[in-house]
PDB file of C-alpha atoms in Angstrom:
ATOM      1  CA  MET A 104      32.965 -12.295  11.686  1.00 85.00           C
ATOM      2  CA  GLU A 105      35.689 -10.876  13.877  1.00 92.00           C
ATOM      3  CA  ALA A 106      34.631  -8.615  16.752  1.00 93.00           C
ATOM      4  CA  GLU A 107      36.805  -5.784  15.414  1.00 95.00           C
ATOM      5  CA  GLN A 108      35.123  -6.003  12.010  1.00 94.00           C
ATOM      6  CA  PHE A 109      31.671  -5.915  13.634  1.00 94.00           C
ATOM      7  CA  ASP A 110      32.667  -2.910  15.760  1.00 95.00           C
ATOM      8  CA  GLU A 111      33.948  -1.115  12.655  1.00 95.00           C
ATOM      9  CA  ILE A 112      30.581  -1.641  10.919  1.00 95.00           C
ATOM     10  CA  VAL A 113      28.763  -0.368  14.026  1.00 95.00           C
ATOM     11  CA  GLU A 114      30.902   2.787  14.072  1.00 95.00           C
ATOM     12  CA  THR A 115      30.320   3.337  10.343  1.00 95.00           C
ATOM     13  CA  LEU A 116      26.564   2.959  10.843  1.00 95.00           C
ATOM     14  CA  LYS A 117      26.603   5.444  13.732  1.00 94.00           C
ATOM     15  CA  TYR A 118      28.454   7.987  11.600  1.00 95.00           C
ATOM     16  CA  LYS A 119      26.857   7.471   8.161  1.00 95.00           C
ATOM     17  CA  LYS A 120      23.340   6.502   9.407  1.00 92.00           C
ATOM     18  CA  ASN A 121      22.995   3.859   6.669  1.00 93.00           C
ATOM     19  CA  ILE A 122      25.008   1.059   5.116  1.00 94.00           C
ATOM     20  CA  ILE A 123      24.630  -1.496   2.343  1.00 94.00           C
ATOM     21  CA  LEU A 124      25.779  -5.022   3.086  1.00 94.00           C
ATOM     22  CA  GLN A 125      26.839  -6.959   0.017  1.00 93.00           C
ATOM     23  CA  GLY A 126      27.866 -10.522  -0.609  1.00 92.00           C
ATOM     24  CA  PRO A 127      26.721 -13.827  -2.077  1.00 92.00           C
ATOM     25  CA  PRO A 128      23.398 -15.375  -1.020  1.00 90.00           C
ATOM     26  CA  GLY A 129      23.341 -17.218   2.267  1.00 91.00           C
ATOM     27  CA  VAL A 130      26.264 -15.541   4.026  1.00 94.00           C
ATOM     28  CA  GLY A 131      24.131 -13.872   6.695  1.00 93.00           C
ATOM     29  CA  LYS A 132      23.612 -10.278   5.526  1.00 95.00           C
ATOM     30  CA  THR A 133      20.033 -10.130   6.818  1.00 94.00           C
ATOM     31  CA  PHE A 134      21.063 -11.760  10.107  1.00 95.00           C
ATOM     32  CA  LEU A 135      23.893  -9.231  10.459  1.00 95.00           C
ATOM     33  CA  ALA A 136      21.570  -6.297   9.685  1.00 96.00           C
ATOM     34  CA  LYS A 137      19.232  -7.307  12.519  1.00 95.00           C
ATOM     35  CA  LYS A 138      22.147  -7.943  14.882  1.00 95.00           C
ATOM     36  CA  LEU A 139      23.541  -4.485  14.131  1.00 96.00           C
ATOM     37  CA  ALA A 140      20.163  -2.891  14.841  1.00 96.00           C
ATOM     38  CA  TYR A 141      19.746  -4.782  18.129  1.00 96.00           C
ATOM     39  CA  THR A 142      23.290  -3.822  19.151  1.00 95.00           C
ATOM     40  CA  LEU A 143      22.665  -0.126  18.534  1.00 95.00           C
ATOM     41  CA  ILE A 144      19.246  -0.222  20.207  1.00 94.00           C
ATOM     42  CA  GLY A 145      20.719  -2.069  23.169  1.00 92.00           C
ATOM     43  CA  THR A 146      17.908  -4.634  23.338  1.00 92.00           C
ATOM     44  CA  LYS A 147      15.989  -7.034  21.099  1.00 92.00           C
ATOM     45  CA  ASP A 148      12.983  -4.768  20.578  1.00 92.00           C
ATOM     46  CA  GLU A 149      11.144  -5.834  17.397  1.00 93.00           C
ATOM     47  CA  SER A 150       8.846  -2.795  17.568  1.00 92.00           C
ATOM     48  CA  ARG A 151      11.746  -0.473  16.734  1.00 95.00           C
ATOM     49  CA  ILE A 152      12.841  -2.413  13.649  1.00 96.00           C
ATOM     50  CA  LYS A 153      10.976  -2.826  10.373  1.00 97.00           C
ATOM     51  CA  MET A 154      12.186  -4.956   7.505  1.00 97.00           C
ATOM     52  CA  VAL A 155      10.886  -5.028   3.939  1.00 96.00           C
ATOM     53  CA  GLN A 156      12.059  -7.015   0.957  1.00 95.00           C
ATOM     54  CA  PHE A 157      12.196  -5.280  -2.410  1.00 95.00           C
ATOM     55  CA  HIS A 158      11.092  -7.032  -5.598  1.00 95.00           C
ATOM     56  CA  GLN A 159      10.338  -5.976  -9.185  1.00 94.00           C
ATOM     57  CA  SER A 160       6.670  -5.176  -8.603  1.00 94.00           C
ATOM     58  CA  TYR A 161       7.303  -3.103  -5.444  1.00 95.00           C
ATOM     59  CA  SER A 162       6.334   0.539  -6.024  1.00 94.00           C
ATOM     60  CA  TYR A 163       6.311   4.026  -4.538  1.00 94.00           C
ATOM     61  CA  GLU A 164       2.660   3.457  -3.574  1.00 93.00           C
ATOM     62  CA  ASP A 165       3.677   0.387  -1.541  1.00 93.00           C
ATOM     63  CA  PHE A 166       6.680   2.063   0.053  1.00 95.00           C
ATOM     64  CA  ILE A 167       5.646   5.698   0.637  1.00 94.00           C
ATOM     65  CA  GLN A 168       2.057   6.593  -0.244  1.00 94.00           C
ATOM     66  CA  GLY A 169      -0.407   6.326  -3.101  1.00 93.00           C
ATOM     67  CA  LEU A 170      -3.928   5.840  -4.336  1.00 92.00           C
ATOM     68  CA  ARG A 171      -5.340   2.341  -3.948  1.00 90.00           C
ATOM     69  CA  PRO A 172      -8.726   0.857  -4.883  1.00 90.00           C
ATOM     70  CA  ASP A 173     -11.147   1.146  -1.964  1.00 90.00           C
ATOM     71  CA  GLY A 174     -13.429  -1.757  -2.891  1.00 87.00           C
ATOM     72  CA  ASP A 175     -16.347   0.527  -3.761  1.00 91.00           C
ATOM     73  CA  GLY A 176     -15.148   1.396  -7.261  1.00 92.00           C
ATOM     74  CA  GLY A 177     -13.162   4.413  -6.081  1.00 94.00           C
ATOM     75  CA  PHE A 178      -9.718   5.152  -4.802  1.00 94.00           C
ATOM     76  CA  LYS A 179      -8.383   6.053  -1.392  1.00 95.00           C
ATOM     77  CA  LEU A 180      -5.023   7.495  -0.323  1.00 96.00           C
ATOM     78  CA  LYS A 181      -3.093   4.781   1.518  1.00 95.00           C
ATOM     79  CA  ASN A 182       0.164   5.176   3.422  1.00 96.00           C
ATOM     80  CA  GLY A 183       3.028   2.834   2.600  1.00 95.00           C
ATOM     81  CA  VAL A 184       5.224   0.851   4.959  1.00 96.00           C
ATOM     82  CA  PHE A 185       8.060   3.403   5.126  1.00 96.00           C
ATOM     83  CA  TYR A 186       5.666   6.307   5.706  1.00 96.00           C
ATOM     84  CA  GLU A 187       3.964   4.425   8.561  1.00 97.00           C
ATOM     85  CA  PHE A 188       7.320   3.474  10.085  1.00 97.00           C
ATOM     86  CA  CYS A 189       8.498   7.105   9.980  1.00 96.00           C
ATOM     87  CA  LYS A 190       5.295   8.283  11.671  1.00 97.00           C
ATOM     88  CA  MET A 191       5.731   5.656  14.391  1.00 96.00           C
ATOM     89  CA  ALA A 192       9.379   6.674  14.908  1.00 95.00           C
ATOM     90  CA  GLN A 193       8.301  10.327  15.069  1.00 96.00           C
ATOM     91  CA  ARG A 194       5.825   9.499  17.863  1.00 96.00           C
ATOM     92  CA  ASN A 195       8.687   7.810  19.739  1.00 93.00           C
ATOM     93  CA  ALA A 196      11.289  10.505  19.148  1.00 92.00           C
ATOM     94  CA  GLY A 197      14.476  10.272  21.141  1.00 91.00           C
ATOM     95  CA  ILE A 198      14.971   6.526  20.711  1.00 93.00           C
ATOM     96  CA  ASP A 199      16.625   4.796  17.768  1.00 93.00           C
ATOM     97  CA  HIS A 200      14.612   2.973  15.111  1.00 95.00           C
ATOM     98  CA  PHE A 201      15.944   0.897  12.216  1.00 96.00           C
ATOM     99  CA  PHE A 202      14.458   0.301   8.788  1.00 97.00           C
ATOM    100  CA  ILE A 203      16.053  -2.630   6.970  1.00 97.00           C
ATOM    101  CA  ILE A 204      15.622  -3.081   3.223  1.00 96.00           C
ATOM    102  CA  ASP A 205      16.384  -6.648   2.205  1.00 95.00           C
ATOM    103  CA  GLU A 206      17.225  -7.429  -1.424  1.00 93.00           C
ATOM    104  CA  ILE A 207      17.507  -3.736  -2.374  1.00 93.00           C
ATOM    105  CA  ASN A 208      19.151  -4.745  -5.645  1.00 92.00           C
ATOM    106  CA  ARG A 209      16.012  -6.620  -6.787  1.00 94.00           C
ATOM    107  CA  GLY A 210      13.759  -3.566  -6.751  1.00 94.00           C
ATOM    108  CA  ASN A 211      13.404  -0.854  -9.377  1.00 94.00           C
ATOM    109  CA  LEU A 212      14.765   1.970  -7.225  1.00 93.00           C
ATOM    110  CA  SER A 213      13.480   4.852  -9.352  1.00 91.00           C
ATOM    111  CA  ARG A 214      10.002   3.307  -9.252  1.00 93.00           C
ATOM    112  CA  ILE A 215      10.146   2.709  -5.491  1.00 94.00           C
ATOM    113  CA  PHE A 216      11.760   5.953  -4.331  1.00 92.00           C
ATOM    114  CA  GLY A 217      10.370   8.216  -7.065  1.00 85.00           C
ATOM    115  CA  GLU A 218      10.896  11.898  -6.366  1.00 83.00           C
ATOM    116  CA  LEU A 219      12.522  11.089  -3.010  1.00 85.00           C
ATOM    117  CA  LEU A 220      15.742  10.604  -4.983  1.00 81.00           C
ATOM    118  CA  LEU A 221      15.734  14.343  -5.717  1.00 79.00           C
ATOM    119  CA  LEU A 222      15.085  15.636  -2.187  1.00 72.00           C
ATOM    120  CA  ASN A 223      17.869  17.444  -0.343  1.00 62.00           C
TER     121      ASN A 223
END
């Protein structure tokens, strides 16, 4: 990738706050996503980046929050990966954090995002 093209993606990400990288398998989209995050953070700090991979059985309960069996025959409210990441980023306000969704096209987005799709 040309440096100018990379810089253009960085500027778009700064302005829009999110991007979707598309292309055939094996061209380096996941590698590029991490490189973009490290560039904007200014260091290779894994604690400020979280990556998940969507798949057909991924759900709102996995991603945000939901009831899960507690092992004693009951259910317990459990926070999902995105919820936990947002709480961690909130505790470290003032510094950039990046959440990378790999294979977004493989997940059932209405099942994963649920009512979040309707929030303003």
